Amino acid sequence: MADLRPPEHQVAGHRSSEDNLGPLVDDAGLFYKPLQAGNRGERELAFYTAFSAHPAVPPRIRDAFFPCFHGTRLIPTAASPGEPYPHIVLEDILAGIAAPCVADIKIGACTWPPRAPEPYVAKCLAKDRETTSALLGFRVSGVRIAGHGGAVWLPERSELKGIDTAGVRRVLRRYVSSCGSDGTDCALAAAVYGGDGGVLAQLRELKAWFEEQTLFHFYSASILMGYDANAVSAPGGGVRVKLVDFAHVDEGEGVIDHNFLGGLCSLIKFIADIVAEASEMASSGP
């Protein structure tokens, strides 16, 4: 376990340090997530355990859009010396990407599960209203954009927390704009968002499942998008789209997850508009 280290390209969530528990990765392509405090860690572990073997979950959905689950492992950490701490072992979604461009998008206008305690509801409601969650059904929790030559744009979380609808559009445009531009040329929109394997096609496939599935309700879950800035070529080439963060998943009880589905549809609309704009810009020429 000597090769364990904090993820270099983490854009959201708690970071590992000498004082704080946080995720770790290794050279084998695995991601180690410490069980969260209270019942959140146990809830997330219970979800992964049930979901990974659920007969009603299509294998294509499980394999394409969720991190592969590898059980749990006790790991010594700097934050808990001498006492190994339980970690959920998952696929490292960004393994093998040399220059990761990453966006963490929290989905849903409501980010707290049913039966959550009132103080937690109040905290989530305030954050949902302060950000674009309540208005758009999603918010940008973190983003990292790499370019050739080592240039990186990594805005502070506080900066992202305060952005409005126009700011969300700017971030999603910048995510597919060439490094060195003013962040609006959308030169990579066709390669990243478009094409048969691009973000838009993958989100639409995910949407088709959410229009039918009534097994789970995904509160405060995120969509993680990633691509390699050094290997952007054909549309959809190497673009990764995964769901993450399942500490607040609830039983669906035969009901469509309209909260998640609504936010997903909103995100799809934003990205589809950017693809259309980029296509018009390309066809009109300089």
Short mmCIF file of C-alpha atoms in Angstrom, two decimals:
data_model
loop_
_atom_site.label_atom_id
_atom_site.label_comp_id
_atom_site.label_asym_id
_atom_site.label_seq_id
_atom_site.Cartn_x
_atom_site.Cartn_y
_atom_site.Cartn_z
CA MET A 1 0.00 0.00 0.00
CA ALA A 2 3.06 2.25 -0.19
CA ASP A 3 1.89 3.86 -3.43
CA LEU A 4 -1.28 5.35 -1.88
CA ARG A 5 -1.56 9.10 -2.34
CA PRO A 6 -4.22 11.83 -2.51
CA PRO A 7 -5.77 12.26 -5.97
CA GLU A 8 -3.83 14.95 -7.80
CA HIS A 9 -6.83 16.14 -9.78
CA GLN A 10 -9.60 16.18 -7.14
CA VAL A 11 -11.98 19.11 -7.69
CA ALA A 12 -14.65 18.56 -5.00
CA GLY A 13 -15.13 16.87 -1.63
CA HIS A 14 -12.79 16.58 1.35
CA ARG A 15 -9.09 16.38 0.55
CA SER A 16 -6.75 14.00 2.33
CA SER A 17 -4.11 15.53 4.61
CA GLU A 18 -2.32 14.84 7.89
CA ASP A 19 -5.33 16.25 9.73
CA ASN A 20 -8.22 15.15 7.52
CA LEU A 21 -9.45 11.89 6.08
CA GLY A 22 -9.89 12.06 2.33
CA PRO A 23 -9.75 9.88 -0.77
CA LEU A 24 -6.61 8.11 -1.93
CA VAL A 25 -5.55 6.49 -5.20
CA ASP A 26 -2.91 3.94 -6.15
CA ASP A 27 -0.99 2.86 -9.25
CA ALA A 28 -3.36 -0.04 -9.88
CA GLY A 29 -6.21 2.27 -10.90
CA LEU A 30 -8.13 2.08 -7.62
CA PHE A 31 -9.78 4.87 -5.63
CA TYR A 32 -10.12 4.57 -1.84
CA LYS A 33 -12.92 6.61 -0.26
CA PRO A 34 -13.03 6.75 3.55
CA LEU A 35 -16.40 5.96 5.10
CA GLN A 36 -18.07 9.24 5.96
CA ALA A 37 -19.02 10.09 9.54
CA GLY A 38 -22.37 9.26 11.06
CA ASN A 39 -24.52 6.97 8.96
CA ARG A 40 -23.50 8.48 5.62
CA GLY A 41 -20.58 6.15 5.08
CA GLU A 42 -22.64 3.08 5.94
CA ARG A 43 -25.43 4.28 3.62
CA GLU A 44 -23.01 4.72 0.74
CA LEU A 45 -21.46 1.31 1.33
CA ALA A 46 -24.93 -0.25 1.49
CA PHE A 47 -25.82 1.39 -1.82
CA TYR A 48 -22.70 0.12 -3.61
CA THR A 49 -23.22 -3.36 -2.20
CA ALA A 50 -26.86 -3.51 -3.30
CA PHE A 51 -26.40 -1.74 -6.63
CA SER A 52 -23.42 -3.82 -7.79
CA ALA A 53 -25.50 -7.01 -7.60
CA HIS A 54 -29.02 -5.71 -8.24
CA PRO A 55 -30.68 -7.87 -10.93
CA ALA A 56 -32.90 -5.02 -12.12
CA VAL A 57 -29.99 -2.70 -12.95
CA PRO A 58 -28.98 -3.07 -16.62
CA PRO A 59 -25.33 -4.20 -16.85
CA ARG A 60 -24.69 -1.52 -19.47
CA ILE A 61 -25.83 1.23 -17.06
CA ARG A 62 -23.85 -0.18 -14.15
CA ASP A 63 -20.66 -0.62 -16.17
CA ALA A 64 -20.82 2.60 -18.18
CA PHE A 65 -21.98 5.15 -15.63
CA PHE A 66 -20.99 3.97 -12.15
CA PRO A 67 -17.53 3.34 -10.67
CA CYS A 68 -16.74 -0.35 -10.37
CA PHE A 69 -17.08 -1.44 -6.73
CA HIS A 70 -14.27 -3.53 -5.18
CA GLY A 71 -15.50 -3.89 -1.61
CA THR A 72 -13.83 -2.31 1.42
CA ARG A 73 -10.37 -2.20 2.92
CA LEU A 74 -8.86 -1.06 6.21
CA ILE A 75 -6.10 1.45 5.50
CA PRO A 76 -3.71 3.24 7.89
CA THR A 77 -3.84 6.99 7.30
CA ALA A 78 -2.00 10.04 8.59
CA ALA A 79 -5.26 11.33 10.06
CA SER A 80 -5.75 8.10 12.04
CA PRO A 81 -2.23 6.82 12.87
CA GLY A 82 -2.04 3.34 14.34
CA GLU A 83 -5.72 2.68 13.68
CA PRO A 84 -6.61 1.51 10.15
CA TYR A 85 -9.74 3.22 8.82
CA PRO A 86 -12.38 1.57 6.58
CA HIS A 87 -12.41 2.73 2.96
CA ILE A 88 -14.73 1.91 0.07
CA VAL A 89 -12.58 0.64 -2.82
CA LEU A 90 -13.68 1.85 -6.26
CA GLU A 91 -12.44 2.25 -9.79
CA ASP A 92 -10.31 5.39 -10.21
CA ILE A 93 -12.36 7.15 -12.88
CA LEU A 94 -9.48 9.35 -14.02
CA ALA A 95 -6.79 6.66 -14.08
CA GLY A 96 -4.67 6.81 -17.21
CA ILE A 97 -5.54 10.38 -18.14
CA ALA A 98 -2.35 12.41 -18.50
CA ALA A 99 -3.87 15.90 -18.51
CA PRO A 100 -7.32 15.60 -16.92
CA CYS A 101 -10.04 18.15 -17.55
CA VAL A 102 -12.60 17.43 -14.86
CA ALA A 103 -16.01 18.84 -13.94
CA ASP A 104 -18.06 17.79 -10.91
CA ILE A 105 -21.76 18.66 -11.36
CA LYS A 106 -24.09 18.10 -8.40
CA ILE A 107 -27.51 17.11 -9.73
CA GLY A 108 -30.94 17.93 -8.29
CA ALA A 109 -32.85 21.00 -7.12
CA CYS A 110 -33.20 19.28 -3.73
CA THR A 111 -29.98 17.86 -2.26
CA TRP A 112 -31.25 16.31 0.98
CA PRO A 113 -32.94 12.93 1.35
CA PRO A 114 -36.30 12.29 2.99
CA ARG A 115 -36.22 11.98 6.79
CA ALA A 116 -33.06 14.09 7.03
CA PRO A 117 -32.81 16.02 10.33
CA GLU A 118 -34.04 19.62 10.25
CA PRO A 119 -30.62 21.27 10.78
CA TYR A 120 -29.23 19.34 7.80
CA VAL A 121 -32.26 20.24 5.66
CA ALA A 122 -31.81 23.92 6.54
CA LYS A 123 -28.11 23.76 5.65
CA CYS A 124 -28.79 22.09 2.28
CA LEU A 125 -31.70 24.40 1.45
CA ALA A 126 -29.56 27.46 2.09
CA LYS A 127 -26.79 26.15 -0.16
CA ASP A 128 -29.24 25.12 -2.89
CA ARG A 129 -30.67 28.65 -2.90
CA GLU A 130 -27.25 30.34 -2.76
CA THR A 131 -26.08 28.35 -5.77
CA THR A 132 -27.88 27.41 -8.99
CA SER A 133 -29.25 24.10 -7.64
CA ALA A 134 -32.71 25.41 -6.79
CA LEU A 135 -32.98 27.44 -10.00
CA LEU A 136 -31.37 25.14 -12.61
CA GLY A 137 -31.54 21.73 -10.92
CA PHE A 138 -27.73 21.44 -10.84
CA ARG A 139 -24.63 23.31 -9.77
CA VAL A 140 -20.93 23.17 -10.64
CA SER A 141 -19.14 21.90 -7.53
CA GLY A 142 -15.65 21.84 -9.01
CA VAL A 143 -13.79 22.12 -12.27
CA ARG A 144 -10.23 21.67 -13.51
CA ILE A 145 -9.18 22.49 -17.05
CA ALA A 146 -5.72 21.52 -18.27
CA GLY A 147 -4.03 22.70 -21.43
CA HIS A 148 -0.89 22.02 -23.40
CA GLY A 149 2.30 23.13 -21.69
CA GLY A 150 0.99 22.47 -18.18
CA ALA A 151 -1.40 25.42 -17.95
CA VAL A 152 -4.29 24.72 -15.58
CA TRP A 153 -7.45 26.62 -14.67
CA LEU A 154 -8.68 25.55 -11.22
CA PRO A 155 -11.14 28.06 -9.71
CA GLU A 156 -11.66 28.16 -5.96
CA ARG A 157 -14.80 26.47 -4.68
CA SER A 158 -15.95 29.76 -3.18
CA GLU A 159 -15.76 31.30 -6.65
CA LEU A 160 -17.95 28.57 -8.13
CA LYS A 161 -20.43 28.78 -5.26
CA GLY A 162 -21.32 32.34 -6.20
CA ILE A 163 -21.86 31.94 -9.94
CA ASP A 164 -25.28 32.52 -11.50
CA THR A 165 -26.90 31.03 -14.61
CA ALA A 166 -24.65 33.03 -16.93
CA GLY A 167 -21.65 31.92 -14.89
CA VAL A 168 -22.62 28.26 -15.23
CA ARG A 169 -22.84 28.73 -18.99
CA ARG A 170 -19.39 30.36 -19.04
CA VAL A 171 -17.85 27.49 -17.06
CA LEU A 172 -19.40 24.84 -19.32
CA ARG A 173 -18.14 26.75 -22.37
CA ARG A 174 -14.67 27.19 -20.91
CA TYR A 175 -14.53 23.46 -20.16
CA VAL A 176 -14.42 22.84 -23.92
CA SER A 177 -12.45 25.92 -24.98
CA SER A 178 -8.83 25.86 -26.09
CA CYS A 179 -6.21 26.81 -23.54
CA GLY A 180 -4.96 30.33 -24.10
CA SER A 181 -8.26 31.56 -25.51
CA ASP A 182 -10.57 33.80 -23.52
CA GLY A 183 -12.49 30.69 -22.56
CA THR A 184 -15.27 31.15 -25.06
CA ASP A 185 -14.09 29.71 -28.38
CA CYS A 186 -15.62 26.26 -27.58
CA ALA A 187 -13.04 24.75 -29.93
CA LEU A 188 -13.35 21.33 -28.26
CA ALA A 189 -17.15 21.23 -28.00
CA ALA A 190 -17.59 18.80 -30.89
CA ALA A 191 -14.83 16.49 -29.62
CA VAL A 192 -15.88 16.47 -25.96
CA TYR A 193 -19.60 17.20 -25.84
CA GLY A 194 -20.57 15.96 -29.32
CA GLY A 195 -20.30 12.69 -31.22
CA ASP A 196 -21.64 9.21 -30.52
CA GLY A 197 -19.45 8.77 -27.42
CA GLY A 198 -19.39 12.37 -26.23
CA VAL A 199 -20.80 13.83 -23.04
CA LEU A 200 -24.15 14.71 -24.61
CA ALA A 201 -24.76 11.21 -26.00
CA GLN A 202 -23.79 9.61 -22.70
CA LEU A 203 -26.03 11.94 -20.68
CA ARG A 204 -28.95 11.18 -22.98
CA GLU A 205 -28.41 7.45 -22.51
CA LEU A 206 -28.37 8.00 -18.75
CA LYS A 207 -31.53 10.11 -19.03
CA ALA A 208 -33.33 7.26 -20.82
CA TRP A 209 -32.62 5.01 -17.83
CA PHE A 210 -33.77 7.63 -15.31
CA GLU A 211 -37.02 8.01 -17.25
CA GLU A 212 -37.75 4.39 -16.35
CA GLN A 213 -35.87 3.42 -13.19
CA THR A 214 -37.77 3.53 -9.89
CA LEU A 215 -35.24 1.62 -7.77
CA PHE A 216 -33.32 4.53 -6.27
CA HIS A 217 -33.55 8.28 -5.69
CA PHE A 218 -30.15 9.97 -5.97
CA TYR A 219 -29.99 12.96 -3.62
CA SER A 220 -26.80 15.07 -3.67
CA ALA A 221 -25.13 12.77 -6.20
CA SER A 222 -22.84 14.22 -8.86
CA ILE A 223 -21.99 13.64 -12.48
CA LEU A 224 -18.23 13.62 -13.01
CA MET A 225 -17.02 14.42 -16.52
CA GLY A 226 -13.43 13.87 -17.58
CA TYR A 227 -11.27 13.95 -20.70
CA ASP A 228 -7.56 14.15 -21.55
CA ALA A 229 -6.50 17.56 -22.86
CA ASN A 230 -3.51 15.89 -24.53
CA ALA A 231 -5.61 13.36 -26.43
CA VAL A 232 -8.70 15.18 -27.69
CA SER A 233 -9.28 14.06 -31.25
CA ALA A 234 -12.41 12.47 -32.70
CA PRO A 235 -15.80 13.42 -31.25
CA GLY A 236 -16.44 11.54 -28.03
CA GLY A 237 -12.97 10.01 -27.99
CA GLY A 238 -12.01 8.99 -24.46
CA VAL A 239 -14.62 11.15 -22.72
CA ARG A 240 -15.74 9.73 -19.36
CA VAL A 241 -19.08 10.37 -17.64
CA LYS A 242 -19.77 8.76 -14.26
CA LEU A 243 -22.14 9.18 -11.33
CA VAL A 244 -20.45 9.57 -7.94
CA ASP A 245 -21.30 10.33 -4.28
CA PHE A 246 -24.07 8.10 -2.99
CA ALA A 247 -24.23 8.82 0.74
CA HIS A 248 -27.79 10.12 0.41
CA VAL A 249 -29.35 7.64 -2.01
CA ASP A 250 -32.85 6.59 -0.95
CA GLU A 251 -35.19 3.78 -1.97
CA GLY A 252 -37.22 4.65 -5.07
CA GLU A 253 -40.30 2.72 -3.91
CA GLY A 254 -41.62 2.46 -7.46
CA VAL A 255 -41.51 6.22 -8.15
CA ILE A 256 -39.49 8.03 -10.83
CA ASP A 257 -36.63 10.14 -9.45
CA HIS A 258 -37.96 13.43 -10.82
CA ASN A 259 -35.52 15.50 -8.75
CA PHE A 260 -32.46 13.94 -10.39
CA LEU A 261 -34.10 13.57 -13.79
CA GLY A 262 -35.10 17.24 -13.87
CA GLY A 263 -31.56 18.38 -13.07
CA LEU A 264 -30.13 15.99 -15.65
CA CYS A 265 -32.48 17.33 -18.34
CA SER A 266 -31.45 20.88 -17.44
CA LEU A 267 -27.74 20.03 -17.77
CA ILE A 268 -28.38 18.32 -21.10
CA LYS A 269 -30.11 21.47 -22.39
CA PHE A 270 -27.16 23.67 -21.41
CA ILE A 271 -24.64 21.36 -23.09
CA ALA A 272 -26.79 20.86 -26.21
CA ASP A 273 -27.02 24.64 -26.62
CA ILE A 274 -23.22 24.93 -26.42
CA VAL A 275 -22.77 22.21 -29.06
CA ALA A 276 -25.24 24.00 -31.35
CA GLU A 277 -23.51 27.36 -30.84
CA ALA A 278 -20.10 25.84 -31.53
CA SER A 279 -21.40 24.24 -34.71
CA GLU A 280 -22.76 27.57 -35.91
CA MET A 281 -19.44 29.28 -35.12
CA ALA A 282 -17.53 26.61 -37.05
CA SER A 283 -19.79 26.81 -40.08
CA SER A 284 -19.70 30.62 -40.23
CA GLY A 285 -15.91 30.65 -40.24
CA PRO A 286 -13.65 33.52 -39.17
#
